[in-house]
mmCIF file of C-alpha atoms in Angstrom:
data_model
loop_
_atom_site.group_PDB
_atom_site.id
_atom_site.type_symbol
_atom_site.label_atom_id
_atom_site.label_comp_id
_atom_site.label_asym_id
_atom_site.label_seq_id
_atom_site.Cartn_x
_atom_site.Cartn_y
_atom_site.Cartn_z
ATOM 1 C CA ASN O 1 10.125 -4.758 -12.794
ATOM 2 C CA ALA O 2 11.103 -3.383 -9.043
ATOM 3 C CA GLY O 3 9.590 -5.967 -7.213
ATOM 4 C CA VAL O 4 7.136 -5.833 -4.468
ATOM 5 C CA MET O 5 7.806 -2.408 -2.366
ATOM 6 C CA GLN O 6 7.381 -1.333 1.051
ATOM 7 C CA ASN O 7 7.629 1.153 3.204
ATOM 8 C CA PRO O 8 8.792 2.445 5.338
ATOM 9 C CA ARG O 9 11.838 -0.268 5.889
ATOM 10 C CA HIS O 10 11.588 0.538 9.688
ATOM 11 C CA LEU O 11 9.100 2.136 11.995
ATOM 12 C CA VAL O 12 9.306 3.469 15.106
ATOM 13 C CA ARG O 13 5.613 4.887 17.370
ATOM 14 C CA ARG O 14 4.996 5.394 20.822
ATOM 15 C CA ARG O 15 2.731 3.597 22.282
ATOM 16 C CA GLY O 16 -0.713 4.900 21.494
ATOM 17 C CA GLN O 17 0.316 6.147 18.198
ATOM 18 C CA GLU O 18 -0.879 5.117 14.880
ATOM 19 C CA ALA O 19 1.402 3.174 12.228
ATOM 20 C CA ARG O 20 0.869 3.055 8.614
ATOM 21 C CA LEU O 21 2.599 0.378 6.451
ATOM 22 C CA ARG O 22 2.866 0.207 2.675
ATOM 23 C CA CYS O 23 2.906 -1.851 0.041
ATOM 24 C CA SER O 24 3.121 -1.836 -3.909
ATOM 25 C CA PRO O 25 2.575 -5.141 -5.280
ATOM 26 C CA MET O 26 4.381 -6.697 -8.633
ATOM 27 C CA LYS O 27 3.655 -5.120 -11.608
ATOM 28 C CA GLY O 28 0.563 -7.582 -13.036
ATOM 29 C CA HIS O 29 0.052 -8.177 -9.763
ATOM 30 C CA SER O 30 -3.831 -8.203 -8.623
ATOM 31 C CA HIS O 31 -3.530 -9.831 -5.756
ATOM 32 C CA VAL O 32 -1.944 -8.986 -1.837
ATOM 33 C CA TYR O 33 -1.133 -10.620 1.113
ATOM 34 C CA TRP O 34 -0.192 -9.245 4.488
ATOM 35 C CA TYR O 35 2.005 -11.393 6.604
ATOM 36 C CA ARG O 36 3.406 -10.711 10.287
ATOM 37 C CA GLN O 37 6.408 -12.403 11.809
ATOM 38 C CA LEU O 38 6.941 -12.100 15.886
ATOM 39 C CA PRO O 39 10.029 -12.224 17.325
ATOM 40 C CA GLU O 40 11.557 -15.705 17.221
ATOM 41 C CA GLU O 41 8.232 -16.917 15.537
ATOM 42 C CA GLY O 42 7.335 -17.950 12.127
ATOM 43 C CA LEU O 43 4.791 -15.855 9.479
ATOM 44 C CA LYS O 44 1.530 -15.560 10.051
ATOM 45 C CA PHE O 45 -1.051 -14.711 7.640
ATOM 46 C CA MET O 46 -3.320 -11.737 8.168
ATOM 47 C CA VAL O 47 -5.429 -10.462 5.309
ATOM 48 C CA TYR O 48 -5.784 -10.847 1.557
ATOM 49 C CA LEU O 49 -6.612 -8.171 -0.807
ATOM 50 C CA GLN O 50 -7.858 -7.760 -4.087
ATOM 51 C CA LYS O 51 -8.119 -3.991 -5.558
ATOM 52 C CA GLU O 52 -11.021 -2.202 -3.663
ATOM 53 C CA ASN O 53 -11.805 -5.985 -1.655
ATOM 54 C CA ILE O 54 -10.826 -7.358 1.327
ATOM 55 C CA ILE O 55 -11.137 -11.253 0.476
ATOM 56 C CA ASP O 56 -10.106 -12.828 3.682
ATOM 57 C CA GLU O 57 -9.508 -11.366 6.979
ATOM 58 C CA SER O 58 -8.907 -14.235 8.958
ATOM 59 C CA GLY O 59 -5.882 -14.095 10.522
ATOM 60 C CA MET O 60 -6.134 -10.097 11.178
ATOM 61 C CA PRO O 61 -6.788 -9.051 15.117
ATOM 62 C CA LYS O 62 -10.393 -7.988 15.454
ATOM 63 C CA GLU O 63 -9.317 -4.698 16.892
ATOM 64 C CA ARG O 64 -6.817 -1.498 15.863
ATOM 65 C CA PHE O 65 -6.250 -3.453 12.858
ATOM 66 C CA SER O 66 -7.220 -2.842 9.223
ATOM 67 C CA ALA O 67 -6.137 -2.945 5.702
ATOM 68 C CA GLU O 68 -7.267 -1.652 1.931
ATOM 69 C CA PHE O 69 -6.443 -2.037 -1.154
ATOM 70 C CA PRO O 70 -7.495 1.061 -3.071
ATOM 71 C CA LYS O 71 -7.993 1.584 -6.502
ATOM 72 C CA GLU O 72 -5.310 3.911 -7.150
ATOM 73 C CA GLY O 73 -2.252 3.606 -5.023
ATOM 74 C CA PRO O 74 -0.943 1.090 -2.734
ATOM 75 C CA SER O 75 -1.861 -1.414 -0.123
ATOM 76 C CA ILE O 76 -1.984 0.286 3.698
ATOM 77 C CA LEU O 77 -2.108 -1.815 6.751
ATOM 78 C CA ARG O 78 -3.161 0.374 9.704
ATOM 79 C CA ILE O 79 -2.470 -0.241 13.178
ATOM 80 C CA GLN O 80 -4.164 2.225 15.250
ATOM 81 C CA GLN O 81 -3.372 2.828 18.967
ATOM 82 C CA VAL O 82 -0.305 0.758 18.870
ATOM 83 C CA VAL O 83 0.984 -1.608 21.550
ATOM 84 C CA ARG O 84 4.497 -3.257 22.699
ATOM 85 C CA GLY O 85 3.016 -6.433 21.290
ATOM 86 C CA ASP O 86 2.274 -5.043 17.718
ATOM 87 C CA SER O 87 6.284 -4.799 17.423
ATOM 88 C CA ALA O 88 7.335 -7.148 14.769
ATOM 89 C CA ALA O 89 8.256 -7.576 11.037
ATOM 90 C CA TYR O 90 5.097 -6.895 8.410
ATOM 91 C CA PHE O 91 5.554 -8.847 5.216
ATOM 92 C CA CYS O 92 3.702 -7.840 2.150
ATOM 93 C CA ALA O 93 3.475 -10.421 -0.656
ATOM 94 C CA SER O 94 1.630 -10.340 -4.411
ATOM 95 C CA SER O 95 0.733 -12.815 -6.702
ATOM 96 C CA PRO O 96 -0.993 -12.745 -10.272
ATOM 97 C CA LEU O 97 -4.101 -13.752 -11.182
ATOM 98 C CA THR O 98 -3.963 -17.014 -8.697
ATOM 99 C CA GLU O 99 -1.535 -18.556 -6.047
ATOM 100 C CA ASN O 100 -0.751 -21.186 -8.416
ATOM 101 C CA TYR O 101 2.281 -18.832 -9.654
ATOM 102 C CA GLY O 102 3.597 -18.630 -6.194
ATOM 103 C CA TYR O 103 4.042 -15.160 -4.021
ATOM 104 C CA THR O 104 6.671 -12.515 -3.981
ATOM 105 C CA PHE O 105 7.576 -10.747 -0.887
ATOM 106 C CA GLY O 106 8.678 -7.686 0.054
ATOM 107 C CA SER O 107 11.504 -6.959 2.372
ATOM 108 C CA GLY O 108 9.265 -5.748 5.160
ATOM 109 C CA THR O 109 8.481 -2.985 7.472
ATOM 110 C CA ARG O 110 10.156 -3.514 10.986
ATOM 111 C CA LEU O 111 7.860 -1.871 13.209
ATOM 112 C CA THR O 112 9.005 -1.149 16.847
ATOM 113 C CA VAL O 113 7.010 0.232 19.438
ATOM 114 C CA VAL O 114 8.417 2.010 22.333
ATOM 115 C CA LYS B 1 -5.924 -26.437 10.223
ATOM 116 C CA GLN B 2 -2.608 -27.274 8.318
ATOM 117 C CA GLU B 3 0.546 -27.329 10.358
ATOM 118 C CA VAL B 4 3.893 -27.146 8.824
ATOM 119 C CA THR B 5 7.333 -28.270 10.377
ATOM 120 C CA GLN B 6 10.607 -28.101 9.370
ATOM 121 C CA ILE B 7 13.686 -29.986 10.937
ATOM 122 C CA PRO B 8 16.347 -29.472 11.991
ATOM 123 C CA ALA B 9 15.846 -25.916 13.934
ATOM 124 C CA ALA B 10 19.532 -24.881 12.861
ATOM 125 C CA LEU B 11 22.095 -26.676 11.178
ATOM 126 C CA SER B 12 25.691 -25.910 10.606
ATOM 127 C CA VAL B 13 28.067 -27.500 8.172
ATOM 128 C CA PRO B 14 31.449 -26.991 6.603
ATOM 129 C CA GLU B 15 31.902 -25.310 3.142
ATOM 130 C CA GLY B 16 31.172 -27.719 0.200
ATOM 131 C CA GLU B 17 28.949 -30.443 1.803
ATOM 132 C CA ASN B 18 25.865 -31.550 0.328
ATOM 133 C CA LEU B 19 22.920 -31.028 2.682
ATOM 134 C CA VAL B 20 19.172 -31.847 2.926
ATOM 135 C CA LEU B 21 16.449 -29.680 4.693
ATOM 136 C CA ASN B 22 13.308 -30.904 5.763
ATOM 137 C CA CYS B 23 9.549 -29.956 5.561
ATOM 138 C CA SER B 24 6.883 -31.671 6.892
ATOM 139 C CA PHE B 25 2.759 -30.858 6.474
ATOM 140 C CA THR B 26 -0.180 -32.614 7.968
ATOM 141 C CA ASP B 27 -2.486 -31.939 5.486
ATOM 142 C CA SER B 28 -1.747 -33.230 2.057
ATOM 143 C CA ALA B 29 -4.449 -31.611 -0.041
ATOM 144 C CA ILE B 30 -1.822 -28.873 -0.915
ATOM 145 C CA TYR B 31 -1.858 -26.582 -3.914
ATOM 146 C CA ASN B 32 1.783 -26.273 -4.042
ATOM 147 C CA LEU B 33 4.610 -26.063 -2.030
ATOM 148 C CA GLN B 34 7.481 -22.867 -2.321
ATOM 149 C CA TRP B 35 10.696 -22.867 -0.456
ATOM 150 C CA PHE B 36 12.001 -19.355 0.402
ATOM 151 C CA ARG B 37 14.926 -17.752 1.926
ATOM 152 C CA GLN B 38 15.225 -15.052 4.762
ATOM 153 C CA ASP B 39 18.576 -13.271 5.448
ATOM 154 C CA PRO B 40 18.557 -11.677 8.888
ATOM 155 C CA GLY B 41 16.739 -8.544 8.985
ATOM 156 C CA LYS B 42 15.486 -8.798 5.463
ATOM 157 C CA GLY B 43 12.300 -10.000 3.333
ATOM 158 C CA LEU B 44 11.999 -13.535 1.532
ATOM 159 C CA THR B 45 13.121 -14.864 -1.532
ATOM 160 C CA SER B 46 11.560 -17.185 -3.475
ATOM 161 C CA LEU B 47 13.680 -20.616 -4.137
ATOM 162 C CA LEU B 48 11.733 -22.616 -5.457
ATOM 163 C CA LEU B 49 7.621 -23.738 -6.378
ATOM 164 C CA ILE B 50 6.536 -27.252 -6.281
ATOM 165 C CA GLN B 51 3.087 -27.972 -8.017
ATOM 166 C CA SER B 52 1.109 -30.675 -6.180
ATOM 167 C CA SER B 53 1.350 -32.827 -9.469
ATOM 168 C CA GLN B 54 5.234 -32.479 -9.758
ATOM 169 C CA ARG B 55 7.700 -34.607 -7.889
ATOM 170 C CA GLU B 56 10.449 -32.014 -7.853
ATOM 171 C CA GLN B 57 12.089 -28.905 -9.030
ATOM 172 C CA THR B 58 15.569 -27.703 -9.701
ATOM 173 C CA SER B 59 17.689 -24.383 -9.588
ATOM 174 C CA GLY B 60 21.272 -24.290 -10.237
ATOM 175 C CA ARG B 61 22.692 -25.905 -6.744
ATOM 176 C CA LEU B 62 19.111 -26.173 -5.194
ATOM 177 C CA ASN B 63 16.799 -29.356 -5.768
ATOM 178 C CA ALA B 64 13.389 -29.652 -4.023
ATOM 179 C CA SER B 65 11.423 -32.699 -3.996
ATOM 180 C CA LEU B 66 7.463 -33.067 -3.187
ATOM 181 C CA ASP B 67 5.961 -36.358 -1.774
ATOM 182 C CA LYS B 68 2.266 -35.164 -1.027
ATOM 183 C CA SER B 69 0.830 -38.767 0.272
ATOM 184 C CA SER B 70 3.838 -38.552 3.024
ATOM 185 C CA GLY B 71 3.395 -34.808 3.487
ATOM 186 C CA ARG B 72 6.803 -34.333 3.064
ATOM 187 C CA SER B 73 9.243 -31.910 1.235
ATOM 188 C CA THR B 74 13.128 -31.604 0.924
ATOM 189 C CA LEU B 75 15.584 -28.765 -0.377
ATOM 190 C CA TYR B 76 18.927 -30.487 -1.297
ATOM 191 C CA ILE B 77 21.589 -27.984 -1.576
ATOM 192 C CA ALA B 78 24.455 -28.914 -3.272
ATOM 193 C CA ALA B 79 28.264 -27.930 -2.554
ATOM 194 C CA SER B 80 27.275 -25.462 -0.283
ATOM 195 C CA GLN B 81 28.790 -22.239 0.110
ATOM 196 C CA PRO B 82 28.954 -19.631 2.955
ATOM 197 C CA GLY B 83 26.515 -17.356 1.023
ATOM 198 C CA ASP B 84 23.946 -20.173 1.511
ATOM 199 C CA SER B 85 23.978 -19.174 4.965
ATOM 200 C CA ALA B 86 20.283 -18.206 5.940
ATOM 201 C CA THR B 87 16.907 -19.382 7.559
ATOM 202 C CA TYR B 88 15.015 -21.709 4.715
ATOM 203 C CA LEU B 89 11.498 -21.592 5.136
ATOM 204 C CA CYS B 90 8.736 -23.988 3.338
ATOM 205 C CA ALA B 91 5.253 -22.912 3.308
ATOM 206 C CA THR B 92 1.816 -24.112 1.497
ATOM 207 C CA PRO B 93 -1.633 -23.118 0.662
ATOM 208 C CA LEU B 94 -3.906 -25.310 1.540
ATOM 209 C CA GLY B 95 -5.988 -27.052 -1.189
ATOM 210 C CA THR B 96 -6.924 -25.165 -4.334
ATOM 211 C CA GLY B 97 -8.128 -21.364 -4.275
ATOM 212 C CA ALA B 98 -6.657 -21.279 -0.734
ATOM 213 C CA ASN B 99 -5.097 -18.067 -0.292
ATOM 214 C CA ASN B 100 -3.780 -18.625 2.970
ATOM 215 C CA LEU B 101 0.232 -19.599 3.518
ATOM 216 C CA PHE B 102 1.135 -21.418 6.268
ATOM 217 C CA PHE B 103 4.446 -21.410 6.771
ATOM 218 C CA GLY B 104 7.491 -23.715 8.837
ATOM 219 C CA THR B 105 9.411 -22.093 11.613
ATOM 220 C CA GLY B 106 12.524 -22.372 9.249
ATOM 221 C CA THR B 107 16.102 -24.140 9.342
ATOM 222 C CA ARG B 108 18.780 -21.689 10.217
ATOM 223 C CA LEU B 109 21.562 -22.760 7.982
ATOM 224 C CA THR B 110 25.229 -21.466 8.760
ATOM 225 C CA VAL B 111 27.877 -22.589 6.235
ATOM 226 C CA ILE B 112 31.564 -22.682 7.750
ATOM 227 C CA PRO B 113 34.300 -21.377 5.388
#
């Protein structure tokens, strides 16, 4: 079991470009969560998805950010027209049927906007 | 809204010492509480998960306790080693069926050889 796989590990984008972050959950996990960790800050919830459904996006910025978890393939967090303030570590977590089994996190994608 | 606080923010101890990390939360209607370890530039490694009906969980040299009524959890590390140096995070979802994990800002532990 390879765990939660995120790629790329590091991503550099110029202001105004698009960033696409990928997350493959653990085998058998049907729930995916995205968290953001700004420099020197704690992790903040962004969005919770199940296959083909966004369940809770209350932590997602209203503009430029979107997420999907298609029937086939990894979950994608997409940031359009990136700005310097988007520079952060983005972590994906997955869980089995319900959160009472706990979360498994990936190693994260570190986005740097130059 | 749940607020999770971890004290101290940083801790430095000599190797071999036993230590306690503290986590407090403002809303006691939690479903479980999870302790994680984060190494610099790395992801989160789950250490212990305590369900709301449990008082403690143990794994090797780690013991985590949970007191819902007082809004506290502690992580006890016995016989600390330099390899234990990392940032320790506690996190909890609010209530049954909640999917939004609230994280503390962590305790940065340094174990001095």
